[in-house]
Tab-separated table of C-alpha atoms in Angstrom:
chain	number	residue	atom	x	y	z
A	1	UNK	CA	12.618	-6.858	-40.644
A	2	UNK	CA	11.273	-3.521	-39.505
A	3	UNK	CA	12.542	-1.870	-36.448
A	4	UNK	CA	9.321	-1.263	-33.699
A	5	UNK	CA	8.886	2.428	-33.987
A	6	UNK	CA	10.479	3.103	-29.828
A	7	UNK	CA	7.473	6.445	-29.812
A	8	UNK	CA	4.734	4.288	-30.909
A	9	UNK	CA	5.658	1.683	-27.674
A	10	UNK	CA	5.932	4.637	-25.503
A	11	UNK	CA	3.117	6.027	-25.810
A	12	UNK	CA	0.652	3.000	-26.089
A	13	UNK	CA	2.421	2.223	-22.441
A	14	UNK	CA	1.923	5.490	-21.385
A	15	UNK	CA	-1.539	5.543	-22.213
A	16	UNK	CA	-2.153	1.691	-20.715
A	17	UNK	CA	-0.403	2.702	-17.390
A	18	UNK	CA	-2.739	5.317	-17.165
A	19	UNK	CA	-5.806	3.075	-17.388
A	20	UNK	CA	-4.350	1.172	-14.939
A	21	UNK	CA	-3.922	3.648	-12.222
A	22	UNK	CA	-7.112	5.372	-13.051
A	23	UNK	CA	-8.836	2.811	-11.107
A	24	UNK	CA	-7.577	3.930	-7.878
A	25	UNK	CA	-8.144	7.443	-7.315
A	26	UNK	CA	-6.461	7.744	-3.500
A	27	UNK	CA	-5.165	10.547	-1.437
A	28	UNK	CA	-1.300	11.164	-1.131
A	29	UNK	CA	-0.413	9.695	2.066
A	30	UNK	CA	-0.594	12.116	5.135
A	31	UNK	CA	2.210	10.142	6.835
A	32	UNK	CA	5.973	11.753	6.792
A	33	UNK	CA	9.297	10.376	7.628
A	34	UNK	CA	9.947	11.052	11.569
A	35	UNK	CA	6.491	11.236	12.542
A	36	UNK	CA	5.471	9.604	15.889
A	37	UNK	CA	3.080	7.307	16.288
A	38	UNK	CA	0.198	9.460	17.982
A	39	UNK	CA	1.059	12.220	14.853
A	40	UNK	CA	0.460	9.385	12.421
A	41	UNK	CA	-3.035	8.086	14.597
A	42	UNK	CA	-4.029	11.991	14.249
A	43	UNK	CA	-3.244	12.378	11.127
A	44	UNK	CA	-4.769	9.039	9.709
A	45	UNK	CA	-6.872	7.494	12.501
A	46	UNK	CA	-6.811	4.311	13.956
A	47	UNK	CA	-5.070	1.296	11.913
A	48	UNK	CA	-6.916	-1.593	10.794
A	49	UNK	CA	-3.800	-4.086	11.454
A	50	UNK	CA	-1.128	-3.975	13.789
A	51	UNK	CA	1.883	-6.459	13.713
A	52	UNK	CA	5.830	-6.250	13.838
A	53	UNK	CA	8.034	-7.664	11.192
A	54	UNK	CA	11.521	-9.149	11.041
A	55	UNK	CA	13.666	-7.204	12.098
A	56	UNK	CA	11.090	-6.400	15.036
A	57	UNK	CA	10.034	-2.940	13.869
A	58	UNK	CA	6.063	-2.408	14.368
A	59	UNK	CA	3.985	-1.838	10.960
A	60	UNK	CA	0.737	-0.047	11.257
A	61	UNK	CA	-1.490	-0.952	8.175
A	62	UNK	CA	-4.286	1.355	6.907
A	63	UNK	CA	-6.952	0.675	3.930
A	64	UNK	CA	-7.085	2.795	1.101
A	65	UNK	CA	-9.472	1.848	-1.067
A	66	UNK	CA	-11.385	-1.383	-2.313
A	67	UNK	CA	-12.345	-2.699	-5.882
A	68	UNK	CA	-14.287	-5.488	-7.183
A	69	UNK	CA	-13.881	-6.911	-10.838
A	70	UNK	CA	-16.795	-8.912	-12.926
A	71	UNK	CA	-15.651	-11.988	-12.364
A	72	UNK	CA	-15.444	-11.960	-8.723
A	73	UNK	CA	-11.457	-10.793	-8.131
A	74	UNK	CA	-11.158	-8.141	-5.243
A	75	UNK	CA	-8.654	-6.004	-4.831
A	76	UNK	CA	-7.482	-4.418	-1.424
A	77	UNK	CA	-5.047	-0.937	-1.184
A	78	UNK	CA	-3.782	-0.780	1.963
A	79	UNK	CA	-0.726	1.869	3.079
A	80	UNK	CA	1.749	0.218	5.681
A	81	UNK	CA	3.512	2.494	7.668
A	82	UNK	CA	6.919	1.233	9.462
A	83	UNK	CA	8.131	2.492	12.811
A	84	UNK	CA	11.703	2.119	13.994
A	85	UNK	CA	12.094	3.696	17.294
A	86	UNK	CA	8.866	4.801	17.670
A	87	UNK	CA	8.877	7.217	14.643
A	88	UNK	CA	8.099	6.865	10.765
A	89	UNK	CA	10.678	5.031	9.181
A	90	UNK	CA	9.158	4.131	5.947
A	91	UNK	CA	5.716	3.945	4.443
A	92	UNK	CA	3.931	2.576	1.201
A	93	UNK	CA	1.119	1.177	-0.690
A	94	UNK	CA	0.376	-2.648	-1.688
A	95	UNK	CA	-2.576	-4.599	-3.348
A	96	UNK	CA	-3.898	-7.808	-1.671
A	97	UNK	CA	-5.521	-9.765	-4.170
A	98	UNK	CA	-8.823	-11.873	-3.214
A	99	UNK	CA	-10.741	-14.260	-5.638
A	100	UNK	CA	-14.414	-14.996	-4.662
A	101	UNK	CA	-16.080	-17.805	-5.801
A	102	UNK	CA	-19.853	-18.138	-5.198
A	103	UNK	CA	-21.719	-21.620	-5.170
A	104	UNK	CA	-25.119	-22.816	-5.957
A	105	UNK	CA	-26.624	-25.736	-4.369
A	106	UNK	CA	-29.056	-27.827	-6.680
A	107	UNK	CA	-32.520	-27.679	-4.995
């Protein structure tokens, strides 16, 4: 039995990941560890949502981009910024997928 060529697999994987990441052309986050809430608000504006996580830390959410596929699937990319003792303790991007369907009524 012939073994797969590892270099060919790596090349294809790299190509596919480059195509997948091309969908989101987003600037790097200005959030940095240790920033205060006022510094984050000055750098990024007001969050569109604020929550408290299970550990009692405040988490701010900022919309980073929206993409809609041909089938109606909408993806929203957001940045979450977590504060501990009033300073940034963590941040990261997440993608939320929403499937929209349309219905037509007979006339």
